[in-house]
Coordinates of C-alpha atoms in Angstrom, one line a residue:
M423 CA 3.7 -3.3 35.9
I424 CA 1.2 -0.2 33.6
G425 CA 0.4 -3.0 30.5
K426 CA -1.0 -5.3 34.0
R427 CA -2.3 -1.7 36.1
R428 CA -4.6 -0.5 33.1
A429 CA -6.2 -4.4 32.4
L430 CA -7.1 -4.4 35.6
F431 CA -8.8 -1.2 36.0
S432 CA -10.8 -1.8 32.5
R433 CA -12.6 -5.0 33.8
R434 CA -12.8 -3.5 36.9
Q435 CA -14.8 -0.8 35.1
A436 CA -16.7 -3.6 33.3
A437 CA -17.3 -4.9 37.6
A438 CA -18.3 -1.8 38.7
L439 CA -20.8 -1.0 36.4
L440 CA -22.4 -4.6 36.4
A441 CA -22.8 -3.8 40.8
L442 CA -24.5 -1.3 40.0
I443 CA -26.9 -2.4 37.3
L444 CA -27.5 -5.0 39.7
A445 CA -28.2 -2.5 43.0
A446 CA -30.9 -0.7 40.8
G447 CA -33.2 -3.7 40.6
P448 CA -34.2 -5.2 38.8
A449 CA -34.0 -4.3 34.3
A450 CA -36.5 -4.0 32.3
A451 CA -38.1 -5.0 30.0
A452 CA -36.0 -5.8 27.1
E453 CA -37.4 -4.0 24.9
G454 CA -37.4 -0.1 25.3
Q455 CA -34.4 -0.6 27.6
L456 CA -30.4 -0.3 25.4
R457 CA -27.3 0.2 27.4
I458 CA -24.5 1.4 25.2
A459 CA -20.6 0.6 25.7
K460 CA -18.3 2.9 23.9
Q461 CA -14.9 4.0 24.3
F462 CA -12.4 6.6 23.8
G463 CA -12.3 8.9 19.8
V464 CA -13.4 10.4 17.1
V465 CA -14.1 6.7 15.8
Y466 CA -17.3 7.0 18.4
L467 CA -18.8 9.9 16.9
L468 CA -21.9 8.7 16.1
L469 CA -22.4 7.3 19.4
N470 CA -22.3 11.1 20.4
V471 CA -24.2 12.5 17.8
A472 CA -27.1 9.9 18.8
E473 CA -26.9 11.0 22.3
D474 CA -26.5 14.6 21.1
Q475 CA -29.2 14.7 18.7
K476 CA -31.5 12.0 20.8
L477 CA -32.1 9.5 17.2
I478 CA -32.6 6.4 18.9
E479 CA -35.4 7.6 21.0
K480 CA -36.5 9.5 18.2
H481 CA -36.5 6.4 15.8
G482 CA -37.7 4.6 18.9
K483 CA -41.1 6.9 19.0
E484 CA -41.5 7.1 15.5
A485 CA -42.7 3.4 16.0
G486 CA -44.5 3.9 19.0
L487 CA -42.2 3.3 21.5
D488 CA -40.5 4.8 24.1
I489 CA -36.8 3.5 25.1
K490 CA -34.2 4.1 27.4
V491 CA -30.8 3.9 26.4
E492 CA -28.1 4.7 28.5
Y493 CA -24.5 4.7 27.4
A494 CA -21.2 3.4 29.5
Q495 CA -17.7 4.6 29.3
L496 CA -15.4 2.0 29.5
S497 CA -11.6 1.3 28.2
G498 CA -10.6 -1.8 26.0
G499 CA -12.4 -5.1 23.9
S500 CA -11.3 -7.2 27.5
A501 CA -13.6 -4.4 29.5
V502 CA -16.2 -4.6 26.7
N503 CA -16.6 -8.1 26.5
D504 CA -17.0 -8.9 29.9
A505 CA -20.0 -6.4 30.2
L506 CA -21.5 -7.7 27.6
L507 CA -21.3 -11.4 28.3
S508 CA -21.8 -10.3 32.2
G509 CA -25.2 -8.8 31.0
S510 CA -24.6 -5.3 31.9
I511 CA -24.7 -3.8 28.3
D512 CA -26.7 -4.5 25.5
V513 CA -24.1 -3.2 22.6
A514 CA -20.4 -3.5 23.0
G515 CA -18.5 -0.5 21.1
A516 CA -15.3 -1.7 20.8
G517 CA -12.9 -3.5 17.2
V518 CA -13.8 -6.0 14.8
G519 CA -10.9 -8.4 16.4
P520 CA -12.7 -8.6 19.4
L521 CA -16.0 -9.3 17.9
F522 CA -13.8 -12.6 16.8
T523 CA -12.8 -12.5 19.5
L524 CA -16.9 -12.8 21.3
W525 CA -18.2 -14.7 17.9
D526 CA -16.5 -17.2 18.5
R527 CA -16.5 -18.0 21.8
T528 CA -20.0 -17.6 22.0
R529 CA -21.5 -19.2 18.9
G530 CA -24.0 -21.8 20.4
R531 CA -25.0 -20.2 23.5
Q532 CA -24.5 -16.6 24.6
S533 CA -24.7 -15.8 19.8
V534 CA -22.7 -12.4 19.5
K535 CA -22.3 -11.2 16.2
G536 CA -22.1 -7.5 14.7
V537 CA -25.8 -4.5 14.8
A538 CA -23.7 -2.3 12.3
S539 CA -20.2 -0.5 11.7
L540 CA -19.0 3.2 13.3
G541 CA -16.9 3.6 9.5
N542 CA -13.6 3.6 8.0
F543 CA -10.5 5.0 9.7
P544 CA -6.7 4.8 9.1
Y545 CA -5.2 3.1 12.2
Y546 CA -1.9 5.1 13.0
L547 CA 0.7 3.2 14.8
V548 CA 3.4 6.6 16.1
S549 CA 6.5 6.3 17.7
N550 CA 8.7 9.3 18.9
R551 CA 11.5 7.1 18.4
P552 CA 13.3 8.2 15.6
E553 CA 15.1 5.0 15.0
V554 CA 11.9 3.1 14.9
K555 CA 10.6 3.3 11.3
T556 CA 9.3 -0.4 10.4
I557 CA 7.3 -2.5 13.7
G558 CA 10.5 -4.8 12.6
D559 CA 13.0 -2.0 14.4
F560 CA 11.0 -2.0 18.0
T561 CA 13.3 -3.8 20.8
D562 CA 12.9 -5.7 23.6
K563 CA 13.1 -2.2 26.0
D564 CA 10.5 -0.2 24.2
R565 CA 5.9 -0.6 25.0
I566 CA 4.0 -0.4 22.8
A567 CA 0.1 0.8 23.8
V568 CA -2.4 -0.7 23.0
P569 CA -6.5 -0.5 24.2
A570 CA -5.3 -4.2 25.5
V571 CA -3.3 -6.3 24.5
G572 CA -3.9 -9.3 22.3
V573 CA -7.3 -8.3 22.3
S574 CA -8.3 -4.8 21.0
V575 CA -8.0 -5.0 17.1
Q576 CA -5.3 -2.2 17.6
S577 CA -3.4 -5.4 19.3
R578 CA -4.9 -8.1 16.1
I579 CA -3.8 -5.7 13.4
L580 CA -0.1 -5.7 15.1
Q581 CA -0.2 -9.6 15.0
W582 CA -1.0 -9.4 11.1
A583 CA 1.7 -7.3 10.5
S584 CA 3.6 -9.6 12.4
A585 CA 2.2 -12.3 10.8
K586 CA 3.4 -10.5 6.9
L587 CA 7.2 -9.0 8.4
W588 CA 7.8 -13.0 10.7
G589 CA 5.6 -15.5 9.8
D590 CA 2.8 -17.0 10.7
K591 CA 4.7 -18.6 13.3
D592 CA 6.0 -15.3 15.2
F593 CA 2.5 -13.0 14.9
A594 CA 2.4 -12.6 18.9
R595 CA 6.0 -11.5 18.4
L596 CA 5.2 -8.0 19.4
D597 CA 3.1 -8.6 22.5
K598 CA 5.7 -9.0 24.9
I599 CA 6.4 -6.0 24.8
S600 CA 3.0 -4.1 24.4
V601 CA 1.2 -2.7 27.3
A602 CA -2.6 -2.1 28.0
V603 CA -3.5 1.8 28.1
P604 CA -5.8 4.2 27.5
H605 CA -5.4 6.1 24.1
P606 CA -5.5 9.1 26.3
E607 CA -3.0 8.3 28.3
A608 CA -1.0 7.3 25.9
S609 CA -0.7 10.0 23.9
A610 CA 0.1 12.3 26.0
A611 CA 3.2 9.6 27.0
I612 CA 3.9 9.6 23.4
I613 CA 4.1 13.3 23.0
K614 CA 6.2 14.4 26.4
G615 CA 8.4 12.0 25.7
G616 CA 10.7 10.7 28.1
T617 CA 8.7 7.4 29.5
E618 CA 8.5 3.3 29.2
I619 CA 6.5 4.3 26.2
T620 CA 8.0 4.7 22.3
G621 CA 5.4 3.6 20.3
H622 CA 0.8 3.9 19.8
F623 CA -1.4 2.0 18.5
G624 CA -3.8 5.0 18.5
N625 CA -7.1 6.0 16.8
P626 CA -8.2 9.3 15.5
P627 CA -8.1 12.0 17.7
F628 CA -5.7 10.5 19.4
Q629 CA -3.1 10.4 16.8
E630 CA -3.3 13.0 14.9
Q631 CA -2.7 14.6 18.0
E632 CA 0.6 12.8 18.7
L633 CA 2.3 13.1 15.4
A634 CA 1.2 17.7 15.9
G635 CA 2.0 18.2 19.2
N636 CA 6.0 16.4 18.9
P637 CA 8.2 16.3 16.5
N638 CA 9.5 12.7 16.5
A639 CA 6.1 11.5 16.8
H640 CA 5.8 9.9 13.3
I641 CA 3.8 7.1 11.6
V642 CA 5.5 3.2 11.6
L643 CA 2.4 1.0 10.9
N644 CA -0.6 2.7 8.7
S645 CA -3.5 -0.6 9.2
Y646 CA -4.9 0.3 5.7
A647 CA -1.9 -0.9 4.8
V648 CA -2.0 -4.3 6.3
Q649 CA -5.7 -4.5 5.5
G650 CA -5.8 -4.6 2.7
G651 CA -7.0 -0.3 1.8
P652 CA -10.4 1.2 3.3
A653 CA -11.4 -1.2 6.3
S654 CA -14.4 -0.9 9.8
S655 CA -11.6 -1.9 12.3
T656 CA -14.5 -0.7 14.9
V657 CA -17.6 -2.3 15.3
L658 CA -20.7 -2.5 17.4
Y659 CA -22.1 -5.7 18.6
A660 CA -24.7 -7.8 20.4
T661 CA -25.6 -10.3 21.9
E662 CA -28.6 -13.2 20.3
K663 CA -30.7 -12.5 22.4
F664 CA -30.3 -9.2 21.8
Y665 CA -31.0 -9.6 18.6
R666 CA -34.0 -11.2 18.6
D667 CA -36.1 -10.2 21.7
S668 CA -35.9 -6.1 20.9
P669 CA -36.9 -5.9 17.4
K670 CA -38.6 -2.9 18.1
T671 CA -35.2 -1.5 19.9
Y672 CA -32.8 -3.0 17.3
T673 CA -34.1 -1.6 14.6
A674 CA -34.4 1.9 16.1
F675 CA -30.8 1.9 16.9
V676 CA -29.2 0.8 13.1
D677 CA -31.8 3.4 12.3
A678 CA -30.3 5.9 14.3
L679 CA -26.8 5.1 13.8
A680 CA -27.6 5.4 9.6
E681 CA -29.1 9.2 10.2
A682 CA -26.0 10.2 12.6
A683 CA -23.7 8.9 9.5
K684 CA -24.9 11.5 7.3
F685 CA -25.6 13.6 10.2
I686 CA -22.2 14.6 10.4
T687 CA -21.4 13.9 6.3
D688 CA -23.6 16.5 5.3
N689 CA -22.7 18.8 9.2
P690 CA -19.1 18.0 9.7
E691 CA -18.5 21.3 11.8
K692 CA -21.5 20.7 14.1
A693 CA -20.7 16.9 14.6
A694 CA -16.6 18.8 15.9
D695 CA -19.0 20.2 17.8
I696 CA -21.1 18.0 19.0
Y697 CA -17.8 15.1 19.7
I698 CA -15.8 18.5 21.9
K699 CA -18.6 19.3 24.2
S700 CA -20.1 15.5 24.2
N701 CA -16.7 14.2 25.5
N702 CA -15.0 17.0 27.3
S703 CA -12.0 18.2 25.1
R704 CA -10.4 20.2 24.9
I705 CA -8.6 18.7 21.4
D706 CA -7.9 21.9 18.8
R707 CA -11.0 21.8 16.9
D708 CA -8.8 23.0 13.2
L709 CA -7.0 19.6 14.4
L710 CA -10.6 17.7 15.0
L711 CA -12.2 19.1 11.6
K712 CA -8.9 17.5 9.5
V713 CA -10.0 14.3 11.2
I714 CA -13.8 14.5 10.7
R715 CA -13.1 15.9 6.8
N716 CA -9.7 12.9 5.8
P717 CA -10.2 12.0 2.8
E718 CA -9.6 8.2 4.0
V719 CA -12.2 8.4 6.1
T720 CA -15.9 7.2 6.1
F721 CA -19.0 7.4 7.7
K722 CA -21.1 5.0 7.5
I723 CA -22.5 1.8 8.8
E724 CA -22.4 -0.9 5.9
P725 CA -18.7 -3.0 7.4
Q726 CA -15.9 -2.6 5.7
N727 CA -12.9 -4.9 4.6
T728 CA -13.8 -7.2 7.6
I729 CA -13.3 -11.0 7.1
G730 CA -9.5 -10.6 6.1
L731 CA -9.4 -10.2 9.8
G732 CA -11.1 -12.6 11.3
Q733 CA -9.3 -15.6 8.4
F734 CA -6.0 -14.4 9.9
M735 CA -6.6 -14.8 13.1
H736 CA -8.3 -18.1 12.1
R737 CA -5.4 -18.9 10.6
V738 CA -2.8 -19.1 13.1
G739 CA -5.3 -20.4 15.8
A740 CA -6.8 -17.0 17.4
I741 CA -10.5 -18.8 17.0
R742 CA -11.7 -22.3 16.4
N743 CA -14.2 -21.5 13.3
E744 CA -13.3 -19.1 10.0
P745 CA -16.1 -16.0 9.6
K746 CA -16.3 -16.8 5.1
T747 CA -19.4 -14.2 5.0
L748 CA -20.3 -11.4 7.1
D749 CA -24.1 -13.3 7.8
D750 CA -21.6 -15.0 10.1
Y751 CA -20.7 -12.5 12.1
F752 CA -23.7 -9.5 11.7
F753 CA -27.2 -9.8 12.4
A754 CA -29.5 -9.6 9.4
N755 CA -29.8 -6.2 8.7
P756 CA -30.7 -4.7 4.7
R757 CA -29.0 -1.3 6.2
I758 CA -25.7 -2.9 6.3
A759 CA -26.3 -6.7 4.2
T760 CA -23.6 -4.5 1.5
G761 CA -20.9 -4.5 3.7
S762 CA -18.1 -7.3 3.9

């Protein structure tokens, strides 16, 4: 029931966002308008910094353009993808799994592709049940919280791990005990214990809060172990129309993201303060700094080690088209040309 309620709520968020935009009247000219959907966690810190420091506006002005930037907070790849396809946002922030899904489904139509990475972060599947040592120890009585079942990057990585353990034919074996719950609520459930949720495949800082907040909480799976090393699991993507019709806005946005990545790397303490302020977060600041300074975390916009997930999704029939190079599913831009 929790999974169904959360999925409906997140889709309603997208529908409500679209309704508000339509009520406001005709959309402004494409160039100079930028509506961005973000979700929860430190993985969206580049967007927090860009917003706080007004970096998109800054780079727009340098190109002779006044850019109006709006941010929408959604939860789950399904809601974000719905918002992008409905035209209520210009740029989607979600996992690389939802990107591959939309890239595959919109080829020859909206032609959705990636814009940039939000950095490399290890994602942990955390359980508060001591008996669960590996994903093979979960039972039908367990519930694993993910942002969107079968769609989010966490869910796709869990499917990939399942395929490695049980074979490709059983890649979706754990979908039946997965539920869609936003990260903040799933994290609270893991820390508190005593609920149906005994696992949470999250992202920073929620996973670190769980490990610090419940002595029984432990890591069952590290996304890097499935992906074969550091990888960009959360990305930004858009339609070809936005890429084609708003070249100055697009370039200013990517340049702003690159500056935000450098800002975080050079100023982790200031970045931590921006995260707390932007998210009205009560997180322990020292724990947050530990996340930002984690040597396994890299703030950069070039996607890294993403194609493997897309090829897995194609192999098991989750997408029809196989990605073979970065250019297949990311728009061309010199700042991400060295990505993978």
